[in-house]
JSON list of C-alpha atoms in Angstrom, two decimals:
[
{"chain": "A", "resi": 38, "resn": "MET", "atom": "CA", "xyz": [-23.27, 8.42, 9.23]},
{"chain": "A", "resi": 39, "resn": "GLU", "atom": "CA", "xyz": [-21.32, 9.25, 12.25]},
{"chain": "A", "resi": 40, "resn": "ARG", "atom": "CA", "xyz": [-17.94, 10.88, 11.87]},
{"chain": "A", "resi": 41, "resn": "THR", "atom": "CA", "xyz": [-15.14, 10.97, 14.21]},
{"chain": "A", "resi": 42, "resn": "HIS", "atom": "CA", "xyz": [-12.02, 12.96, 13.37]},
{"chain": "A", "resi": 43, "resn": "GLY", "atom": "CA", "xyz": [-12.70, 12.06, 9.75]},
{"chain": "A", "resi": 44, "resn": "VAL", "atom": "CA", "xyz": [-13.32, 8.50, 10.33]},
{"chain": "A", "resi": 45, "resn": "GLU", "atom": "CA", "xyz": [-16.84, 7.32, 9.19]},
{"chain": "A", "resi": 46, "resn": "SER", "atom": "CA", "xyz": [-18.80, 4.70, 10.89]},
{"chain": "A", "resi": 47, "resn": "TRP", "atom": "CA", "xyz": [-21.00, 2.46, 8.42]},
{"chain": "A", "resi": 48, "resn": "CYS", "atom": "CA", "xyz": [-21.15, -1.15, 9.39]},
{"chain": "A", "resi": 49, "resn": "ALA", "atom": "CA", "xyz": [-20.80, -3.43, 12.17]},
{"chain": "A", "resi": 50, "resn": "PHE", "atom": "CA", "xyz": [-18.61, -6.71, 12.11]},
{"chain": "A", "resi": 51, "resn": "GLY", "atom": "CA", "xyz": [-19.50, -10.00, 13.65]},
{"chain": "A", "resi": 52, "resn": "GLN", "atom": "CA", "xyz": [-17.31, -13.28, 14.45]},
{"chain": "A", "resi": 53, "resn": "SER", "atom": "CA", "xyz": [-16.93, -16.08, 12.09]},
{"chain": "A", "resi": 54, "resn": "PRO", "atom": "CA", "xyz": [-14.71, -19.48, 12.42]},
{"chain": "A", "resi": 55, "resn": "ARG", "atom": "CA", "xyz": [-12.01, -18.06, 10.92]},
{"chain": "A", "resi": 56, "resn": "GLY", "atom": "CA", "xyz": [-11.76, -14.63, 12.06]},
{"chain": "A", "resi": 57, "resn": "VAL", "atom": "CA", "xyz": [-14.02, -11.35, 11.20]},
{"chain": "A", "resi": 58, "resn": "ARG", "atom": "CA", "xyz": [-16.50, -10.85, 8.81]},
{"chain": "A", "resi": 59, "resn": "PRO", "atom": "CA", "xyz": [-18.84, -7.88, 7.88]},
{"chain": "A", "resi": 60, "resn": "VAL", "atom": "CA", "xyz": [-22.56, -8.89, 9.16]},
{"chain": "A", "resi": 61, "resn": "CYS", "atom": "CA", "xyz": [-24.11, -6.45, 6.80]},
{"chain": "A", "resi": 62, "resn": "ARG", "atom": "CA", "xyz": [-22.37, -8.05, 3.92]},
{"chain": "A", "resi": 63, "resn": "ARG", "atom": "CA", "xyz": [-21.86, -11.79, 2.55]},
{"chain": "A", "resi": 64, "resn": "PRO", "atom": "CA", "xyz": [-22.87, -14.06, 5.37]},
{"chain": "A", "resi": 65, "resn": "ASN", "atom": "CA", "xyz": [-20.82, -17.05, 4.38]},
{"chain": "A", "resi": 66, "resn": "SER", "atom": "CA", "xyz": [-17.46, -15.37, 3.77]},
{"chain": "A", "resi": 67, "resn": "ALA", "atom": "CA", "xyz": [-14.56, -14.82, 5.99]},
{"chain": "A", "resi": 68, "resn": "SER", "atom": "CA", "xyz": [-10.78, -14.41, 5.59]},
{"chain": "A", "resi": 69, "resn": "ARG", "atom": "CA", "xyz": [-7.58, -14.63, 8.05]},
{"chain": "A", "resi": 70, "resn": "ARG", "atom": "CA", "xyz": [-6.84, -12.84, 10.87]},
{"chain": "A", "resi": 71, "resn": "VAL", "atom": "CA", "xyz": [-3.11, -11.74, 11.16]},
{"chain": "A", "resi": 72, "resn": "PRO", "atom": "CA", "xyz": [-2.48, -11.33, 14.86]},
{"chain": "A", "resi": 73, "resn": "GLY", "atom": "CA", "xyz": [-0.78, -8.30, 16.20]},
{"chain": "A", "resi": 74, "resn": "GLY", "atom": "CA", "xyz": [1.41, -8.66, 19.19]},
{"chain": "A", "resi": 75, "resn": "ALA", "atom": "CA", "xyz": [-0.22, -8.80, 22.50]},
{"chain": "A", "resi": 76, "resn": "ALA", "atom": "CA", "xyz": [-3.50, -8.00, 21.34]},
{"chain": "A", "resi": 77, "resn": "ALA", "atom": "CA", "xyz": [-4.24, -5.42, 24.02]},
{"chain": "A", "resi": 78, "resn": "HIS", "atom": "CA", "xyz": [-7.60, -4.58, 22.41]},
{"chain": "A", "resi": 79, "resn": "ASP", "atom": "CA", "xyz": [-9.14, -7.75, 21.65]},
{"chain": "A", "resi": 80, "resn": "HIS", "atom": "CA", "xyz": [-12.28, -6.44, 20.09]},
{"chain": "A", "resi": 81, "resn": "THR", "atom": "CA", "xyz": [-10.34, -4.03, 17.45]},
{"chain": "A", "resi": 82, "resn": "LEU", "atom": "CA", "xyz": [-9.17, -5.28, 14.12]},
{"chain": "A", "resi": 83, "resn": "LEU", "atom": "CA", "xyz": [-7.70, -3.57, 11.20]},
{"chain": "A", "resi": 84, "resn": "VAL", "atom": "CA", "xyz": [-8.68, -4.69, 7.74]},
{"chain": "A", "resi": 85, "resn": "TYR", "atom": "CA", "xyz": [-6.87, -3.52, 4.49]},
{"chain": "A", "resi": 86, "resn": "VAL", "atom": "CA", "xyz": [-8.89, -4.57, 1.25]},
{"chain": "A", "resi": 87, "resn": "LEU", "atom": "CA", "xyz": [-6.62, -4.13, -1.93]},
{"chain": "A", "resi": 88, "resn": "ASP", "atom": "CA", "xyz": [-5.34, -5.74, -5.00]},
{"chain": "A", "resi": 89, "resn": "VAL", "atom": "CA", "xyz": [-1.58, -6.06, -4.60]},
{"chain": "A", "resi": 90, "resn": "TYR", "atom": "CA", "xyz": [-1.23, -5.34, -8.69]},
{"chain": "A", "resi": 91, "resn": "ASP", "atom": "CA", "xyz": [-3.15, -1.86, -7.97]},
{"chain": "A", "resi": 92, "resn": "PRO", "atom": "CA", "xyz": [-0.75, 0.81, -8.48]},
{"chain": "A", "resi": 93, "resn": "TRP", "atom": "CA", "xyz": [-3.06, 3.08, -6.32]},
{"chain": "A", "resi": 94, "resn": "SER", "atom": "CA", "xyz": [-2.39, 0.60, -3.56]},
{"chain": "A", "resi": 95, "resn": "TYR", "atom": "CA", "xyz": [1.17, 1.15, -3.98]},
{"chain": "A", "resi": 96, "resn": "ALA", "atom": "CA", "xyz": [0.99, 4.69, -3.55]},
{"chain": "A", "resi": 97, "resn": "TYR", "atom": "CA", "xyz": [-0.90, 4.27, -0.67]},
{"chain": "A", "resi": 98, "resn": "LEU", "atom": "CA", "xyz": [1.43, 1.54, 1.07]},
{"chain": "A", "resi": 99, "resn": "PRO", "atom": "CA", "xyz": [4.01, 4.13, 2.51]},
{"chain": "A", "resi": 100, "resn": "SER", "atom": "CA", "xyz": [1.12, 5.81, 4.48]},
{"chain": "A", "resi": 101, "resn": "VAL", "atom": "CA", "xyz": [-0.59, 2.26, 5.74]},
{"chain": "A", "resi": 102, "resn": "ALA", "atom": "CA", "xyz": [2.59, 0.90, 6.71]},
{"chain": "A", "resi": 103, "resn": "GLU", "atom": "CA", "xyz": [2.79, 3.84, 9.19]},
{"chain": "A", "resi": 104, "resn": "VAL", "atom": "CA", "xyz": [-0.30, 2.83, 10.62]},
{"chain": "A", "resi": 105, "resn": "PHE", "atom": "CA", "xyz": [0.67, -1.24, 10.64]},
{"chain": "A", "resi": 106, "resn": "VAL", "atom": "CA", "xyz": [3.68, -0.33, 12.63]},
{"chain": "A", "resi": 107, "resn": "ALA", "atom": "CA", "xyz": [1.77, 1.77, 15.21]},
{"chain": "A", "resi": 108, "resn": "ALA", "atom": "CA", "xyz": [-1.06, -0.77, 15.38]},
{"chain": "A", "resi": 109, "resn": "SER", "atom": "CA", "xyz": [0.31, -4.24, 15.11]},
{"chain": "A", "resi": 110, "resn": "PRO", "atom": "CA", "xyz": [1.70, -4.25, 19.01]},
{"chain": "A", "resi": 111, "resn": "LEU", "atom": "CA", "xyz": [-1.94, -3.69, 19.75]},
{"chain": "A", "resi": 112, "resn": "VAL", "atom": "CA", "xyz": [-4.50, -5.16, 17.63]},
{"chain": "A", "resi": 113, "resn": "GLY", "atom": "CA", "xyz": [-4.85, -7.63, 14.83]},
{"chain": "A", "resi": 114, "resn": "VAL", "atom": "CA", "xyz": [-4.44, -6.82, 11.06]},
{"chain": "A", "resi": 115, "resn": "GLU", "atom": "CA", "xyz": [-6.22, -8.72, 8.07]},
{"chain": "A", "resi": 116, "resn": "LEU", "atom": "CA", "xyz": [-5.90, -8.44, 4.56]},
{"chain": "A", "resi": 117, "resn": "VAL", "atom": "CA", "xyz": [-8.50, -8.99, 2.12]},
{"chain": "A", "resi": 118, "resn": "ASN", "atom": "CA", "xyz": [-7.65, -9.57, -1.59]},
{"chain": "A", "resi": 119, "resn": "THR", "atom": "CA", "xyz": [-9.76, -8.09, -4.30]},
{"chain": "A", "resi": 120, "resn": "GLY", "atom": "CA", "xyz": [-8.59, -9.88, -7.27]},
{"chain": "A", "resi": 121, "resn": "ARG", "atom": "CA", "xyz": [-9.84, -6.99, -9.51]},
{"chain": "A", "resi": 122, "resn": "TYR", "atom": "CA", "xyz": [-7.10, -7.37, -12.05]},
{"chain": "A", "resi": 123, "resn": "ALA", "atom": "CA", "xyz": [-7.55, -10.92, -12.69]},
{"chain": "A", "resi": 124, "resn": "GLY", "atom": "CA", "xyz": [-6.62, -11.78, -16.11]},
{"chain": "A", "resi": 125, "resn": "TRP", "atom": "CA", "xyz": [-5.35, -8.22, -16.93]},
{"chain": "A", "resi": 126, "resn": "ASP", "atom": "CA", "xyz": [-2.82, -7.86, -19.32]},
{"chain": "A", "resi": 127, "resn": "VAL", "atom": "CA", "xyz": [-0.11, -5.97, -17.25]},
{"chain": "A", "resi": 128, "resn": "GLY", "atom": "CA", "xyz": [-0.03, -3.42, -19.85]},
{"chain": "A", "resi": 129, "resn": "ASP", "atom": "CA", "xyz": [-3.54, -2.47, -19.26]},
{"chain": "A", "resi": 130, "resn": "LEU", "atom": "CA", "xyz": [-2.03, -1.13, -15.78]},
{"chain": "A", "resi": 131, "resn": "ALA", "atom": "CA", "xyz": [-0.29, 1.92, -17.89]},
{"chain": "A", "resi": 132, "resn": "PRO", "atom": "CA", "xyz": [-2.93, 4.58, -17.45]},
{"chain": "A", "resi": 133, "resn": "ALA", "atom": "CA", "xyz": [-3.13, 4.02, -13.66]},
{"chain": "A", "resi": 134, "resn": "ALA", "atom": "CA", "xyz": [0.58, 3.90, -13.06]},
{"chain": "A", "resi": 135, "resn": "ALA", "atom": "CA", "xyz": [0.88, 7.13, -15.10]},
{"chain": "A", "resi": 136, "resn": "ALA", "atom": "CA", "xyz": [-1.88, 8.51, -12.97]},
{"chain": "A", "resi": 137, "resn": "VAL", "atom": "CA", "xyz": [-0.03, 7.71, -9.77]},
{"chain": "A", "resi": 138, "resn": "ALA", "atom": "CA", "xyz": [3.01, 9.09, -11.33]},
{"chain": "A", "resi": 139, "resn": "ALA", "atom": "CA", "xyz": [1.54, 12.56, -12.03]},
{"chain": "A", "resi": 140, "resn": "SER", "atom": "CA", "xyz": [-0.45, 12.98, -8.63]},
{"chain": "A", "resi": 141, "resn": "THR", "atom": "CA", "xyz": [1.84, 11.59, -6.08]},
{"chain": "A", "resi": 142, "resn": "ASP", "atom": "CA", "xyz": [5.62, 11.50, -5.32]},
{"chain": "A", "resi": 143, "resn": "ILE", "atom": "CA", "xyz": [5.74, 7.60, -5.76]},
{"chain": "A", "resi": 144, "resn": "ARG", "atom": "CA", "xyz": [8.16, 6.41, -8.60]},
{"chain": "A", "resi": 145, "resn": "PHE", "atom": "CA", "xyz": [8.07, 2.82, -10.29]},
{"chain": "A", "resi": 146, "resn": "GLY", "atom": "CA", "xyz": [11.33, 0.82, -10.71]},
{"chain": "A", "resi": 147, "resn": "ASP", "atom": "CA", "xyz": [12.60, 0.40, -14.06]},
{"chain": "A", "resi": 148, "resn": "GLY", "atom": "CA", "xyz": [11.72, -3.46, -14.13]},
{"chain": "A", "resi": 149, "resn": "PHE", "atom": "CA", "xyz": [7.79, -2.22, -13.77]},
{"chain": "A", "resi": 150, "resn": "VAL", "atom": "CA", "xyz": [8.12, 0.52, -16.47]},
{"chain": "A", "resi": 151, "resn": "ASP", "atom": "CA", "xyz": [9.75, -2.07, -18.96]},
{"chain": "A", "resi": 152, "resn": "LEU", "atom": "CA", "xyz": [6.93, -4.56, -17.89]},
{"chain": "A", "resi": 153, "resn": "LEU", "atom": "CA", "xyz": [4.52, -2.25, -18.65]},
{"chain": "A", "resi": 154, "resn": "SER", "atom": "CA", "xyz": [5.92, -1.06, -22.05]},
{"chain": "A", "resi": 155, "resn": "ARG", "atom": "CA", "xyz": [6.41, -4.70, -23.10]},
{"chain": "A", "resi": 156, "resn": "GLY", "atom": "CA", "xyz": [2.87, -5.91, -21.94]},
{"chain": "A", "resi": 157, "resn": "GLY", "atom": "CA", "xyz": [1.86, -9.70, -22.89]},
{"chain": "A", "resi": 158, "resn": "VAL", "atom": "CA", "xyz": [1.98, -10.72, -19.19]},
{"chain": "A", "resi": 159, "resn": "ARG", "atom": "CA", "xyz": [-1.37, -11.87, -17.82]},
{"chain": "A", "resi": 160, "resn": "LEU", "atom": "CA", "xyz": [-1.87, -11.16, -13.99]},
{"chain": "A", "resi": 161, "resn": "ASP", "atom": "CA", "xyz": [-2.97, -14.28, -12.12]},
{"chain": "A", "resi": 162, "resn": "ALA", "atom": "CA", "xyz": [-4.59, -12.85, -9.42]},
{"chain": "A", "resi": 163, "resn": "GLU", "atom": "CA", "xyz": [-5.80, -15.85, -7.68]},
{"chain": "A", "resi": 164, "resn": "GLN", "atom": "CA", "xyz": [-2.31, -17.08, -7.39]},
{"chain": "A", "resi": 165, "resn": "ALA", "atom": "CA", "xyz": [-0.99, -13.79, -6.11]},
{"chain": "A", "resi": 166, "resn": "ALA", "atom": "CA", "xyz": [-3.72, -13.89, -3.36]},
{"chain": "A", "resi": 167, "resn": "ALA", "atom": "CA", "xyz": [-2.89, -17.41, -2.46]},
{"chain": "A", "resi": 168, "resn": "ALA", "atom": "CA", "xyz": [0.78, -16.71, -2.32]},
{"chain": "A", "resi": 169, "resn": "MET", "atom": "CA", "xyz": [-0.13, -13.62, 0.11]},
{"chain": "A", "resi": 170, "resn": "ILE", "atom": "CA", "xyz": [-2.08, -16.10, 2.24]},
{"chain": "A", "resi": 171, "resn": "GLY", "atom": "CA", "xyz": [1.01, -18.61, 2.58]},
{"chain": "A", "resi": 172, "resn": "LEU", "atom": "CA", "xyz": [3.43, -15.81, 3.52]},
{"chain": "A", "resi": 173, "resn": "LEU", "atom": "CA", "xyz": [1.31, -14.39, 6.30]},
{"chain": "A", "resi": 174, "resn": "ALA", "atom": "CA", "xyz": [0.55, -17.87, 7.73]},
{"chain": "A", "resi": 175, "resn": "ALA", "atom": "CA", "xyz": [4.42, -19.21, 7.55]},
{"chain": "A", "resi": 176, "resn": "GLY", "atom": "CA", "xyz": [5.76, -17.28, 10.49]},
{"chain": "A", "resi": 177, "resn": "ASP", "atom": "CA", "xyz": [5.93, -14.18, 12.53]},
{"chain": "A", "resi": 178, "resn": "LEU", "atom": "CA", "xyz": [6.07, -11.71, 9.72]},
{"chain": "A", "resi": 179, "resn": "SER", "atom": "CA", "xyz": [4.35, -8.41, 10.09]},
{"chain": "A", "resi": 180, "resn": "VAL", "atom": "CA", "xyz": [1.83, -7.45, 7.49]},
{"chain": "A", "resi": 181, "resn": "THR", "atom": "CA", "xyz": [4.24, -4.48, 6.43]},
{"chain": "A", "resi": 182, "resn": "GLU", "atom": "CA", "xyz": [7.05, -7.04, 5.59]},
{"chain": "A", "resi": 183, "resn": "VAL", "atom": "CA", "xyz": [5.04, -9.12, 3.50]},
{"chain": "A", "resi": 184, "resn": "LEU", "atom": "CA", "xyz": [3.35, -6.37, 1.61]},
{"chain": "A", "resi": 185, "resn": "SER", "atom": "CA", "xyz": [6.22, -4.26, 0.85]},
{"chain": "A", "resi": 186, "resn": "ALA", "atom": "CA", "xyz": [8.11, -7.33, -0.15]},
{"chain": "A", "resi": 187, "resn": "VAL", "atom": "CA", "xyz": [5.41, -8.30, -2.48]},
{"chain": "A", "resi": 188, "resn": "GLN", "atom": "CA", "xyz": [4.61, -5.06, -3.90]},
{"chain": "A", "resi": 189, "resn": "ASP", "atom": "CA", "xyz": [8.40, -4.18, -4.63]},
{"chain": "A", "resi": 190, "resn": "GLU", "atom": "CA", "xyz": [9.01, -7.30, -6.33]},
{"chain": "A", "resi": 191, "resn": "PHE", "atom": "CA", "xyz": [6.20, -6.37, -8.61]},
{"chain": "A", "resi": 192, "resn": "PHE", "atom": "CA", "xyz": [6.15, -2.21, -8.82]},
{"chain": "A", "resi": 193, "resn": "VAL", "atom": "CA", "xyz": [9.97, -1.85, -8.47]},
{"chain": "A", "resi": 194, "resn": "HIS", "atom": "CA", "xyz": [11.47, -5.30, -10.14]},
{"chain": "A", "resi": 195, "resn": "GLY", "atom": "CA", "xyz": [8.63, -6.13, -12.56]},
{"chain": "A", "resi": 196, "resn": "ARG", "atom": "CA", "xyz": [7.95, -9.51, -11.17]},
{"chain": "A", "resi": 197, "resn": "PRO", "atom": "CA", "xyz": [4.39, -10.67, -10.94]},
{"chain": "A", "resi": 198, "resn": "LEU", "atom": "CA", "xyz": [4.19, -13.64, -8.16]},
{"chain": "A", "resi": 199, "resn": "ASN", "atom": "CA", "xyz": [3.36, -15.89, -10.89]},
{"chain": "A", "resi": 200, "resn": "THR", "atom": "CA", "xyz": [6.92, -15.58, -12.46]},
{"chain": "A", "resi": 201, "resn": "PRO", "atom": "CA", "xyz": [8.56, -18.80, -12.07]},
{"chain": "A", "resi": 202, "resn": "GLY", "atom": "CA", "xyz": [10.63, -18.90, -8.73]},
{"chain": "A", "resi": 203, "resn": "VAL", "atom": "CA", "xyz": [9.43, -15.24, -7.54]},
{"chain": "A", "resi": 204, "resn": "VAL", "atom": "CA", "xyz": [7.24, -16.55, -4.67]},
{"chain": "A", "resi": 205, "resn": "ARG", "atom": "CA", "xyz": [10.39, -18.88, -3.50]},
{"chain": "A", "resi": 206, "resn": "SER", "atom": "CA", "xyz": [12.61, -16.27, -3.51]},
{"chain": "A", "resi": 207, "resn": "LEU", "atom": "CA", "xyz": [10.35, -13.79, -1.49]},
{"chain": "A", "resi": 208, "resn": "GLY", "atom": "CA", "xyz": [9.77, -16.54, 1.05]},
{"chain": "A", "resi": 209, "resn": "ASP", "atom": "CA", "xyz": [13.56, -17.26, 1.31]},
{"chain": "A", "resi": 210, "resn": "ARG", "atom": "CA", "xyz": [14.38, -13.43, 1.70]},
{"chain": "A", "resi": 211, "resn": "LEU", "atom": "CA", "xyz": [11.72, -12.96, 4.48]},
{"chain": "A", "resi": 212, "resn": "GLY", "atom": "CA", "xyz": [13.39, -15.99, 6.18]},
{"chain": "A", "resi": 213, "resn": "VAL", "atom": "CA", "xyz": [10.45, -18.68, 5.70]},
{"chain": "A", "resi": 214, "resn": "ASP", "atom": "CA", "xyz": [10.15, -21.81, 3.63]},
{"chain": "A", "resi": 215, "resn": "GLY", "atom": "CA", "xyz": [10.14, -20.49, 0.11]},
{"chain": "A", "resi": 216, "resn": "HIS", "atom": "CA", "xyz": [9.66, -23.79, -1.63]},
{"chain": "A", "resi": 217, "resn": "ALA", "atom": "CA", "xyz": [6.52, -24.81, 0.85]},
{"chain": "A", "resi": 218, "resn": "ILE", "atom": "CA", "xyz": [5.11, -21.22, 0.13]},
{"chain": "A", "resi": 219, "resn": "GLU", "atom": "CA", "xyz": [5.51, -21.92, -3.64]},
{"chain": "A", "resi": 220, "resn": "VAL", "atom": "CA", "xyz": [3.83, -25.51, -3.37]},
{"chain": "A", "resi": 221, "resn": "PHE", "atom": "CA", "xyz": [1.01, -24.28, -1.25]},
{"chain": "A", "resi": 222, "resn": "ALA", "atom": "CA", "xyz": [0.05, -21.40, -3.64]},
{"chain": "A", "resi": 223, "resn": "ASP", "atom": "CA", "xyz": [-0.50, -23.82, -6.31]},
{"chain": "A", "resi": 224, "resn": "THR", "atom": "CA", "xyz": [-2.94, -25.98, -4.41]},
{"chain": "A", "resi": 225, "resn": "PRO", "atom": "CA", "xyz": [-6.50, -26.20, -4.54]},
{"chain": "A", "resi": 226, "resn": "ARG", "atom": "CA", "xyz": [-6.80, -25.31, -0.91]},
{"chain": "A", "resi": 227, "resn": "ALA", "atom": "CA", "xyz": [-4.86, -22.12, -1.41]},
{"chain": "A", "resi": 228, "resn": "ARG", "atom": "CA", "xyz": [-7.03, -21.17, -4.35]},
{"chain": "A", "resi": 229, "resn": "GLU", "atom": "CA", "xyz": [-10.30, -21.73, -2.46]},
{"chain": "A", "resi": 230, "resn": "LEU", "atom": "CA", "xyz": [-9.01, -19.20, 0.15]},
{"chain": "A", "resi": 231, "resn": "ALA", "atom": "CA", "xyz": [-8.17, -16.77, -2.31]},
{"chain": "A", "resi": 232, "resn": "ALA", "atom": "CA", "xyz": [-11.67, -17.00, -3.82]},
{"chain": "A", "resi": 233, "resn": "GLU", "atom": "CA", "xyz": [-13.03, -16.48, -0.12]},
{"chain": "A", "resi": 234, "resn": "ASP", "atom": "CA", "xyz": [-11.33, -13.30, -0.32]},
{"chain": "A", "resi": 235, "resn": "PHE", "atom": "CA", "xyz": [-12.75, -12.13, -3.48]},
{"chain": "A", "resi": 236, "resn": "ALA", "atom": "CA", "xyz": [-16.10, -12.85, -2.77]},
{"chain": "A", "resi": 237, "resn": "MET", "atom": "CA", "xyz": [-15.81, -11.01, 0.45]},
{"chain": "A", "resi": 238, "resn": "ALA", "atom": "CA", "xyz": [-14.50, -8.07, -1.18]},
{"chain": "A", "resi": 239, "resn": "MET", "atom": "CA", "xyz": [-16.97, -7.60, -3.88]},
{"chain": "A", "resi": 240, "resn": "ASP", "atom": "CA", "xyz": [-19.29, -5.35, -2.01]},
{"chain": "A", "resi": 241, "resn": "PHE", "atom": "CA", "xyz": [-15.96, -3.56, 0.09]},
{"chain": "A", "resi": 242, "resn": "ASP", "atom": "CA", "xyz": [-14.34, -2.65, -3.35]},
{"chain": "A", "resi": 243, "resn": "GLN", "atom": "CA", "xyz": [-17.12, -0.58, -5.05]},
{"chain": "A", "resi": 244, "resn": "ALA", "atom": "CA", "xyz": [-15.20, 2.53, -4.91]},
{"chain": "A", "resi": 245, "resn": "GLY", "atom": "CA", "xyz": [-12.37, 1.03, -7.05]},
{"chain": "A", "resi": 246, "resn": "GLY", "atom": "CA", "xyz": [-9.28, 1.34, -4.93]},
{"chain": "A", "resi": 247, "resn": "PRO", "atom": "CA", "xyz": [-7.56, 0.55, -1.69]},
{"chain": "A", "resi": 248, "resn": "LEU", "atom": "CA", "xyz": [-9.63, 0.56, 1.38]},
{"chain": "A", "resi": 249, "resn": "LEU", "atom": "CA", "xyz": [-8.58, 0.68, 5.20]},
{"chain": "A", "resi": 250, "resn": "LEU", "atom": "CA", "xyz": [-10.99, -0.01, 8.20]},
{"chain": "A", "resi": 251, "resn": "ALA", "atom": "CA", "xyz": [-11.02, -0.69, 11.79]},
{"chain": "A", "resi": 252, "resn": "SER", "atom": "CA", "xyz": [-13.38, -2.88, 13.44]},
{"chain": "A", "resi": 253, "resn": "HIS", "atom": "CA", "xyz": [-14.20, -1.40, 16.95]},
{"chain": "A", "resi": 254, "resn": "ALA", "atom": "CA", "xyz": [-16.62, -1.95, 19.75]},
{"chain": "A", "resi": 255, "resn": "GLY", "atom": "CA", "xyz": [-19.19, -3.21, 17.14]},
{"chain": "A", "resi": 256, "resn": "ARG", "atom": "CA", "xyz": [-18.71, -0.64, 14.67]},
{"chain": "A", "resi": 257, "resn": "VAL", "atom": "CA", "xyz": [-16.39, -0.29, 11.46]},
{"chain": "A", "resi": 258, "resn": "PHE", "atom": "CA", "xyz": [-14.63, 3.02, 10.72]},
{"chain": "A", "resi": 259, "resn": "GLU", "atom": "CA", "xyz": [-13.24, 3.94, 7.43]},
{"chain": "A", "resi": 260, "resn": "PHE", "atom": "CA", "xyz": [-9.77, 5.54, 7.15]},
{"chain": "A", "resi": 261, "resn": "ASP", "atom": "CA", "xyz": [-9.19, 8.56, 5.02]},
{"chain": "A", "resi": 262, "resn": "GLY", "atom": "CA", "xyz": [-7.72, 7.11, 1.61]},
{"chain": "A", "resi": 263, "resn": "LEU", "atom": "CA", "xyz": [-5.36, 7.96, -1.10]},
{"chain": "A", "resi": 264, "resn": "GLY", "atom": "CA", "xyz": [-3.44, 11.10, -0.33]},
{"chain": "A", "resi": 265, "resn": "ALA", "atom": "CA", "xyz": [-3.71, 10.86, 3.44]},
{"chain": "A", "resi": 266, "resn": "THR", "atom": "CA", "xyz": [-0.18, 10.96, 5.35]},
{"chain": "A", "resi": 267, "resn": "GLY", "atom": "CA", "xyz": [0.97, 7.95, 7.51]},
{"chain": "A", "resi": 268, "resn": "ALA", "atom": "CA", "xyz": [0.72, 10.49, 10.61]},
{"chain": "A", "resi": 269, "resn": "ARG", "atom": "CA", "xyz": [-3.09, 11.06, 9.70]},
{"chain": "A", "resi": 270, "resn": "LEU", "atom": "CA", "xyz": [-3.81, 7.74, 9.58]},
{"chain": "A", "resi": 271, "resn": "VAL", "atom": "CA", "xyz": [-2.22, 6.80, 12.94]},
{"chain": "A", "resi": 272, "resn": "ASP", "atom": "CA", "xyz": [-3.93, 9.73, 14.41]},
{"chain": "A", "resi": 273, "resn": "GLN", "atom": "CA", "xyz": [-7.32, 8.10, 12.99]},
{"chain": "A", "resi": 274, "resn": "PHE", "atom": "CA", "xyz": [-6.42, 4.74, 14.56]},
{"chain": "A", "resi": 275, "resn": "ARG", "atom": "CA", "xyz": [-5.56, 6.15, 17.88]},
{"chain": "A", "resi": 276, "resn": "SER", "atom": "CA", "xyz": [-8.70, 8.08, 17.97]},
{"chain": "A", "resi": 277, "resn": "VAL", "atom": "CA", "xyz": [-10.95, 4.88, 16.96]},
{"chain": "A", "resi": 278, "resn": "LEU", "atom": "CA", "xyz": [-9.01, 3.21, 20.00]},
{"chain": "A", "resi": 279, "resn": "ALA", "atom": "CA", "xyz": [-10.13, 6.04, 22.02]},
{"chain": "A", "resi": 280, "resn": "ARG", "atom": "CA", "xyz": [-13.71, 5.33, 21.56]},
{"chain": "A", "resi": 281, "resn": "PRO", "atom": "CA", "xyz": [-15.66, 3.37, 24.35]}
]
């Protein structure tokens, strides 16, 4: 394994009709590419693998958001949804949420804490992934805007994306057609795209947590994970771009 400033090279990406897929992984899977600005580095792509309902991904969000802001004018950014918590009762997230609160400075909102204590709500990961796909495809929204809005809705206000009206209100607040996105998220095509993400993520997600990668010059580099500062991730991103 090759390491550069804490970034480990471990795989190569190849092109597919819908964007980028890992050639050392499932050969028939692919996911969406979200273009970033002028794409000054056409052969570089950030890939963020996560479950939007994972408390650890919420803890990682401030650092990831910093590197997305730095990277989006230069490269594409792609989200891959893992669906790890599909069918879980929301109350089952309590141990992970407690661990996040104990080991980081992240604090959850009263709505989320109340939702955990009540339980009885099943997480529809497929619908959440479909809604994310719709929001990201709806306009010129940045990945940071969409991801922050979606995770705040859940981890601050305690409203999963399958709560009636949430997807529509999210879209409207973000300046896109919330009703159209709500309708799209319930279509077979949207569910099919979500399932493709889950299939791709099966190998990526073995470590059991959010994973940030950069594909550059025929290699894929893994960024530092939970606990890394935004400045650290931005430095790693710049070191990747500097490589020939």
